[in-house]
Amino acid sequence: MKHEIVLTDTAREHYRGLDARGRSSIKKGLKDHLAFEPTKLSRSRMICLFPAQLRKWNNRYKTLIPFYQRQLMSYRFEARIVGIFLFGIPSAMGVWLRSLGVRVLATLAHPVQGLKALPENWRRILWAMDSRHAPELVPGLAAEDGRFSPSRLVKRIRAVDWPKRLRLSPLILIWFLPGLLYRWSLKSTCWLYLPLLYLGGGLGRSRTPEEEAKEKGLFVTGLYKGRVEGLRRWLALGVLASAIITTALNHPALGAGIRGALDRFPLLLQSFLWGFDRLTEHAANLTYLWAFNLNGWDLAPWQWLNLLGAVLTGALYFYSDRVNRAWTLAKEPNPNAPPEAGHVARLLRLTRARNLCVFFYVPLALGYAVLALGGLGGFGKGDLTGWLGWLGGLYGPYL
């Protein structure tokens, strides 16, 4: 039924004096009056309102409207929370699982390309990515569709009101936190992976024949006259000299004769003998780090690795000289000629064999030094039992 509202002059003046909220309460009161008070007056076509009724409705709904608004906001908040847990989070997890499935299927569909890209991906994660590098649902997806980039999502969240922020915020955690955790887990394995990179070190990855020729040239030049390789040669000479001198001094027949004719030896050899005496006096518990006894082949496993690495360094020196001379001759008719592939392959095998010796020597020698110096708080040879029995078999005879 359509009603016509009639206000008396006094009621009209009272209505005009109300603010917007007061007028809203009057309209709300009239609506409720027609809906819930079906009196004779409300069933008539004309409703006459007086100031007393206006004041009554205004005072009543001045307190009821904020209460109803608070109740409605509470119900809406609870409904949004329920909606987030029932629909929002499962949907976000579904998107993340789908992105994970895309990665797995792409890897399974292209296994060869995936294996080739594995070292480069590790290097990029370990060295090129920091905490400010945004994670991705799928590599390269943000460049194609900006809606799935963290920066775009954060801007969108900041631009909306708090209820929508509450709904959108879980997306950041569900979509991108697993990627960050995965990246951090890879970075935490660098203590294992970096030695493996060192073990396989040699040629860098090249995409064109020109880059491959350049990498081979740098590899041969670095082995022949690089500064790092020069330092390795000096270390190898020191190891071989220590092995020869300590073996001779420990020989029953040669030791006494060498010490008796010490003043007739060159100054360099005398300095070696002086250093040997000082080490014997102050570092006797670390004998298997610096003293080599080849008389009875009484060598620790890490000493064998040390000697083998020194021998391989010497072999690399002579063979890299040969490869460099052959490469120099090949560049006379063709300045862009790379080193011969067979020569480079042999150099790589020698380099990786030496790296393998270093890979095992460093932790073995470090473990021996820690145990020999009592660096574990009194943990000694007698404590290497049970599940540590293999350490007792490895280090026990040399402690």
Coordinates of C-alpha atoms in Angstrom, one line a residue:
M1 CA 0.0 0.0 0.0
K2 CA 1.3 3.4 -1.0
H3 CA 1.1 6.0 1.9
E4 CA 1.1 9.7 1.9
I5 CA 3.0 11.3 4.8
V6 CA 1.6 14.5 6.2
L7 CA 3.6 16.5 8.7
T8 CA 2.1 19.3 10.8
D9 CA 3.9 22.6 10.7
T10 CA 5.5 22.0 14.1
A11 CA 6.6 18.5 13.1
R12 CA 8.0 19.9 9.8
E13 CA 10.1 22.4 11.7
H14 CA 11.3 19.7 14.1
Y15 CA 12.2 17.5 11.1
R16 CA 14.1 20.2 9.4
G17 CA 16.1 20.9 12.5
L18 CA 17.4 17.3 12.7
D19 CA 20.8 16.3 11.3
A20 CA 21.2 13.5 8.7
R21 CA 21.4 10.8 11.3
G22 CA 18.3 12.0 13.0
R23 CA 16.3 12.1 9.7
S24 CA 17.5 8.6 9.0
S25 CA 16.2 7.4 12.4
I26 CA 12.8 9.0 11.6
K27 CA 12.6 7.2 8.3
K28 CA 13.7 4.0 10.0
G29 CA 11.0 4.5 12.6
L30 CA 8.3 5.1 10.0
K31 CA 9.3 2.0 8.1
D32 CA 9.2 -0.1 11.2
H33 CA 5.8 1.4 12.2
L34 CA 4.3 0.5 8.9
A35 CA 5.9 -3.0 8.9
F36 CA 5.4 -4.1 12.6
E37 CA 2.5 -1.9 13.9
P38 CA -0.4 -2.6 11.6
T39 CA -2.7 -0.3 13.3
K40 CA -5.7 1.5 11.8
L41 CA -3.4 4.5 11.2
S42 CA -0.8 2.5 9.3
R43 CA -3.5 0.8 7.1
S44 CA -4.8 4.2 6.0
R45 CA -3.5 6.0 3.0
M46 CA -2.6 9.1 4.9
I47 CA -0.3 9.1 8.0
C48 CA -0.1 12.3 10.0
L49 CA 3.0 12.6 12.2
F50 CA 3.3 14.9 15.2
P51 CA 6.4 16.3 16.9
A52 CA 6.0 14.0 19.9
Q53 CA 6.1 10.9 17.6
L54 CA 9.1 12.2 15.7
R55 CA 11.0 12.9 19.0
K56 CA 10.1 9.4 20.2
W57 CA 11.4 7.7 17.1
N58 CA 14.5 9.9 17.0
N59 CA 15.4 9.2 20.6
R60 CA 14.7 5.5 20.3
Y61 CA 16.7 4.9 17.1
K62 CA 19.5 7.2 18.2
T63 CA 20.6 4.3 20.5
L64 CA 19.2 1.4 18.6
I65 CA 20.8 2.2 15.2
P66 CA 24.4 2.1 16.5
F67 CA 23.7 -1.1 18.4
Y68 CA 22.2 -2.7 15.3
Q69 CA 25.2 -1.5 13.2
R70 CA 27.7 -3.0 15.7
Q71 CA 25.8 -6.3 15.7
L72 CA 25.7 -6.3 11.9
M73 CA 29.4 -5.5 11.6
S74 CA 30.2 -8.3 14.1
Y75 CA 28.1 -10.8 12.0
R76 CA 29.8 -9.6 8.8
F77 CA 33.3 -10.0 10.4
E78 CA 32.5 -13.5 11.6
A79 CA 31.1 -14.3 8.2
R80 CA 34.2 -13.1 6.5
I81 CA 36.4 -15.1 8.8
V82 CA 34.4 -18.2 8.1
G83 CA 34.6 -17.4 4.4
I84 CA 38.3 -17.0 4.5
F85 CA 38.9 -20.4 6.2
L86 CA 36.3 -22.3 4.1
F87 CA 36.9 -20.7 0.7
G88 CA 39.8 -18.2 0.6
I89 CA 42.6 -20.3 2.1
P90 CA 41.7 -23.6 0.2
S91 CA 41.4 -21.6 -3.1
A92 CA 44.8 -20.0 -2.5
M93 CA 46.4 -23.3 -1.6
G94 CA 44.8 -24.7 -4.8
V95 CA 46.5 -22.0 -6.9
W96 CA 49.9 -22.7 -5.1
L97 CA 49.5 -26.5 -5.7
R98 CA 48.7 -25.9 -9.3
S99 CA 51.9 -23.8 -9.7
L100 CA 53.9 -26.5 -8.0
G101 CA 52.4 -29.1 -10.4
V102 CA 53.3 -26.9 -13.4
R103 CA 57.0 -26.9 -12.2
V104 CA 57.0 -30.6 -11.6
L105 CA 55.4 -31.4 -15.0
A106 CA 57.7 -29.0 -16.8
T107 CA 60.8 -30.7 -15.2
L108 CA 59.5 -34.2 -16.1
A109 CA 58.6 -33.2 -19.7
H110 CA 62.1 -31.7 -20.2
P111 CA 64.5 -33.7 -18.1
V112 CA 67.6 -33.0 -20.1
Q113 CA 67.1 -29.2 -20.2
G114 CA 66.3 -29.3 -16.4
L115 CA 69.6 -31.1 -15.6
K116 CA 71.6 -28.7 -17.8
A117 CA 70.0 -25.7 -16.1
L118 CA 70.5 -27.1 -12.5
P119 CA 74.0 -25.8 -11.9
E120 CA 73.2 -22.3 -13.2
N121 CA 70.0 -22.2 -11.1
W122 CA 72.0 -23.1 -8.0
R123 CA 74.6 -20.4 -8.7
R124 CA 71.8 -17.8 -9.3
I125 CA 70.0 -18.7 -6.1
L126 CA 73.2 -18.8 -4.0
W127 CA 75.0 -15.7 -5.4
A128 CA 72.5 -13.5 -7.4
M129 CA 69.4 -13.6 -5.1
D130 CA 69.2 -11.8 -1.8
S131 CA 66.3 -11.3 0.6
R132 CA 65.0 -8.4 -1.5
H133 CA 64.5 -10.5 -4.6
A134 CA 60.7 -11.2 -4.8
P135 CA 59.7 -14.9 -5.0
E136 CA 57.6 -16.3 -7.8
L137 CA 54.8 -18.8 -8.1
V138 CA 56.3 -20.0 -11.4
P139 CA 59.5 -18.6 -12.8
G140 CA 58.7 -15.9 -15.3
L141 CA 55.0 -15.7 -14.5
A142 CA 55.2 -12.2 -13.0
A143 CA 56.5 -10.9 -16.3
E144 CA 53.5 -12.4 -18.2
D145 CA 50.8 -11.7 -15.6
G146 CA 51.4 -9.0 -13.0
R147 CA 48.5 -10.1 -10.8
F148 CA 50.7 -12.9 -9.4
S149 CA 53.7 -10.7 -8.5
P150 CA 54.2 -9.9 -4.8
S151 CA 54.7 -6.2 -5.4
R152 CA 51.4 -5.9 -7.4
L153 CA 49.6 -7.9 -4.8
V154 CA 50.9 -5.7 -1.9
K155 CA 49.9 -2.6 -3.8
R156 CA 46.4 -4.0 -4.3
I157 CA 46.1 -4.8 -0.6
R158 CA 47.1 -1.3 0.4
A159 CA 44.5 0.2 -1.9
V160 CA 41.5 -1.5 -0.3
D161 CA 39.7 -1.3 3.0
W162 CA 40.6 -3.4 6.0
P163 CA 38.0 -6.2 5.5
K164 CA 39.4 -6.8 2.0
R165 CA 43.0 -6.6 3.3
L166 CA 42.0 -9.4 5.8
R167 CA 40.9 -11.5 2.9
L168 CA 43.8 -10.9 0.6
S169 CA 46.7 -11.0 3.1
P170 CA 46.8 -14.8 3.4
L171 CA 47.5 -15.0 -0.3
I172 CA 51.0 -13.6 0.3
L173 CA 51.8 -16.2 2.9
I174 CA 50.4 -19.1 1.0
W175 CA 51.7 -18.2 -2.5
F176 CA 55.1 -16.9 -1.7
L177 CA 56.3 -18.1 1.8
P178 CA 57.0 -21.6 0.5
G179 CA 59.2 -20.1 -2.2
L180 CA 61.2 -18.1 0.3
L181 CA 61.6 -21.1 2.6
Y182 CA 62.8 -23.2 -0.4
R183 CA 65.3 -20.5 -1.4
W184 CA 66.6 -20.2 2.2
S185 CA 66.9 -24.0 2.4
L186 CA 69.0 -24.0 -0.7
K187 CA 71.2 -21.2 0.6
S188 CA 71.7 -23.1 3.8
T189 CA 73.1 -26.1 1.8
C190 CA 75.9 -24.0 0.3
W191 CA 78.4 -25.6 2.8
L192 CA 77.8 -28.8 0.8
Y193 CA 77.1 -27.6 -2.6
L194 CA 79.9 -25.1 -3.0
P195 CA 82.6 -27.8 -2.5
L196 CA 80.7 -29.8 -5.2
L197 CA 80.9 -26.7 -7.5
Y198 CA 84.6 -26.5 -6.7
L199 CA 85.0 -30.2 -7.4
G200 CA 83.5 -29.9 -10.9
G201 CA 85.1 -26.5 -11.6
G202 CA 86.7 -25.8 -14.9
L203 CA 84.8 -24.5 -17.9
G204 CA 82.0 -22.1 -17.5
R205 CA 78.7 -22.6 -19.3
S206 CA 78.8 -21.2 -22.9
R207 CA 75.9 -20.7 -25.3
T208 CA 77.8 -20.0 -28.5
P209 CA 80.9 -21.5 -30.1
E210 CA 82.7 -18.1 -29.6
E211 CA 82.0 -18.2 -25.9
E212 CA 83.1 -21.9 -25.7
A213 CA 86.4 -21.0 -27.4
K214 CA 86.9 -18.1 -25.0
E215 CA 86.2 -20.3 -22.0
K216 CA 88.7 -22.9 -23.1
G217 CA 91.3 -20.3 -23.7
L218 CA 90.8 -18.8 -20.3
F219 CA 91.0 -22.3 -18.7
V220 CA 94.3 -23.2 -20.4
T221 CA 95.8 -19.8 -19.7
G222 CA 94.7 -19.9 -16.0
L223 CA 96.3 -23.3 -15.5
Y224 CA 99.5 -22.3 -17.3
K225 CA 100.3 -18.9 -15.8
G226 CA 97.4 -17.9 -13.5
R227 CA 98.2 -16.5 -10.0
V228 CA 96.0 -18.9 -8.2
E229 CA 97.7 -21.8 -10.0
G230 CA 101.1 -20.3 -9.1
L231 CA 100.1 -20.3 -5.4
R232 CA 99.1 -24.0 -5.7
R233 CA 102.4 -24.9 -7.2
W234 CA 104.3 -23.3 -4.3
L235 CA 102.1 -25.2 -1.9
A236 CA 102.7 -28.4 -3.8
L237 CA 106.5 -27.8 -3.7
G238 CA 106.3 -27.2 0.1
V239 CA 104.4 -30.5 0.6
L240 CA 106.9 -32.4 -1.6
A241 CA 109.9 -30.8 0.2
S242 CA 108.4 -31.6 3.6
A243 CA 107.8 -35.2 2.5
I244 CA 111.4 -35.7 1.3
I245 CA 113.1 -34.0 4.3
T246 CA 110.9 -35.5 7.0
T247 CA 111.3 -39.0 5.4
A248 CA 115.1 -38.6 5.2
L249 CA 115.3 -37.3 8.8
N250 CA 113.2 -40.3 10.1
H251 CA 115.4 -42.8 8.2
P252 CA 117.5 -44.7 10.6
A253 CA 120.7 -44.4 8.5
L254 CA 120.2 -41.0 6.8
G255 CA 118.9 -39.0 9.8
A256 CA 122.2 -39.0 11.8
G257 CA 124.3 -38.3 8.8
I258 CA 122.2 -35.3 7.8
R259 CA 122.3 -33.8 11.2
G260 CA 126.0 -34.3 11.4
A261 CA 126.7 -32.5 8.1
L262 CA 124.1 -29.7 8.8
D263 CA 126.6 -26.8 8.6
R264 CA 127.6 -27.8 5.0
F265 CA 124.0 -27.7 3.7
P266 CA 122.6 -24.7 1.8
L267 CA 120.9 -22.0 3.9
L268 CA 117.4 -22.9 2.5
L269 CA 117.8 -26.6 3.6
Q270 CA 119.1 -25.5 7.0
S271 CA 115.9 -23.4 7.5
F272 CA 113.8 -26.4 6.7
L273 CA 115.6 -28.5 9.3
W274 CA 115.3 -25.7 11.8
G275 CA 111.6 -25.5 11.2
F276 CA 111.3 -29.3 11.5
D277 CA 113.0 -29.1 14.9
R278 CA 110.6 -26.4 16.1
L279 CA 107.6 -28.3 14.9
T280 CA 108.9 -31.4 16.6
E281 CA 109.2 -29.5 19.8
H282 CA 106.0 -27.5 19.8
A283 CA 103.6 -29.4 17.6
A284 CA 104.4 -33.0 18.2
N285 CA 100.7 -33.8 18.6
L286 CA 100.1 -32.6 15.0
T287 CA 102.8 -34.8 13.4
Y288 CA 100.5 -36.3 10.8
L289 CA 99.8 -32.8 9.4
W290 CA 103.3 -31.8 8.5
A291 CA 105.6 -34.8 8.9
F292 CA 105.7 -37.6 6.3
N293 CA 107.2 -41.0 7.0
L294 CA 107.6 -42.8 3.7
N295 CA 110.1 -45.3 5.2
G296 CA 107.4 -47.7 6.4
W297 CA 104.6 -46.0 4.5
D298 CA 103.3 -44.7 7.8
L299 CA 100.9 -42.1 6.4
A300 CA 97.5 -41.0 7.4
P301 CA 94.7 -41.1 4.8
W302 CA 94.7 -37.3 4.5
Q303 CA 98.5 -37.3 4.0
W304 CA 98.0 -39.6 1.0
L305 CA 95.5 -37.1 -0.4
N306 CA 97.9 -34.2 0.2
L307 CA 100.7 -36.0 -1.6
L308 CA 98.5 -37.0 -4.5
G309 CA 97.2 -33.4 -4.9
A310 CA 100.8 -32.1 -5.0
V311 CA 101.7 -34.7 -7.7
L312 CA 98.7 -33.8 -9.7
T313 CA 99.6 -30.1 -9.5
G314 CA 103.0 -30.9 -10.9
A315 CA 101.4 -32.9 -13.7
L316 CA 99.1 -30.0 -14.5
Y317 CA 102.1 -27.7 -14.7
F318 CA 103.9 -29.7 -17.3
Y319 CA 100.8 -30.7 -19.3
S320 CA 99.4 -27.2 -19.4
D321 CA 102.7 -26.0 -20.7
R322 CA 102.4 -28.5 -23.5
V323 CA 98.8 -27.6 -24.3
N324 CA 99.6 -23.8 -24.3
R325 CA 102.5 -24.3 -26.7
A326 CA 100.3 -26.4 -29.0
W327 CA 97.6 -23.7 -28.8
T328 CA 100.1 -21.0 -29.6
L329 CA 101.1 -22.8 -32.8
A330 CA 97.4 -23.3 -33.7
K331 CA 96.8 -19.6 -33.4
E332 CA 99.4 -18.6 -36.0
P333 CA 97.3 -19.4 -39.0
N334 CA 94.0 -18.8 -37.2
P335 CA 94.1 -16.3 -34.3
N336 CA 90.6 -17.4 -33.2
A337 CA 91.5 -21.0 -32.9
P338 CA 90.6 -22.6 -29.5
P339 CA 92.7 -25.1 -27.7
E340 CA 92.4 -28.7 -28.8
A341 CA 89.3 -30.4 -27.3
G342 CA 91.3 -33.5 -26.3
H343 CA 93.9 -31.4 -24.5
V344 CA 91.2 -29.5 -22.6
A345 CA 89.4 -32.7 -21.7
R346 CA 92.6 -34.2 -20.1
L347 CA 93.3 -30.9 -18.2
L348 CA 89.7 -31.1 -16.9
R349 CA 90.2 -34.6 -15.7
L350 CA 93.4 -33.7 -13.9
T351 CA 91.9 -30.6 -12.4
R352 CA 88.9 -32.4 -11.1
A353 CA 91.0 -35.2 -9.6
R354 CA 93.1 -32.7 -7.7
N355 CA 89.9 -30.9 -6.6
L356 CA 88.6 -34.3 -5.3
C357 CA 91.8 -34.7 -3.2
V358 CA 91.3 -31.2 -1.7
F359 CA 87.6 -31.9 -1.2
F360 CA 88.4 -34.8 1.1
Y361 CA 91.7 -33.6 2.5
V362 CA 90.4 -30.4 4.1
P363 CA 87.6 -31.9 6.4
L364 CA 89.8 -35.0 7.2
A365 CA 92.8 -32.8 8.2
L366 CA 90.6 -30.4 10.1
G367 CA 88.9 -33.2 12.1
Y368 CA 92.4 -34.6 13.0
A369 CA 93.6 -31.2 14.2
V370 CA 90.5 -30.7 16.3
L371 CA 90.8 -34.1 18.0
A372 CA 94.6 -33.9 18.4
L373 CA 94.4 -30.5 20.1
G374 CA 91.5 -31.5 22.4
G375 CA 89.2 -28.9 20.8
L376 CA 86.1 -30.9 21.8
G377 CA 86.4 -30.2 25.6
G378 CA 88.4 -33.3 26.6
F379 CA 86.7 -35.6 24.0
G380 CA 89.5 -38.0 23.2
K381 CA 90.5 -41.2 21.5
G382 CA 88.8 -43.3 24.1
D383 CA 85.4 -41.6 23.5
L384 CA 85.2 -42.7 19.9
T385 CA 83.0 -45.6 20.5
G386 CA 79.5 -46.7 19.6
W387 CA 78.1 -44.7 16.6
L388 CA 81.4 -42.8 16.6
G389 CA 83.4 -46.0 16.2
W390 CA 84.2 -45.2 12.6
L391 CA 85.9 -42.0 13.7
G392 CA 88.0 -44.1 16.1
G393 CA 89.0 -46.4 13.3
L394 CA 89.9 -43.4 11.1
Y395 CA 91.7 -41.1 13.6
G396 CA 92.6 -43.5 16.4
P397 CA 95.9 -44.8 15.2
Y398 CA 97.2 -41.2 14.7
L399 CA 96.1 -39.5 17.9

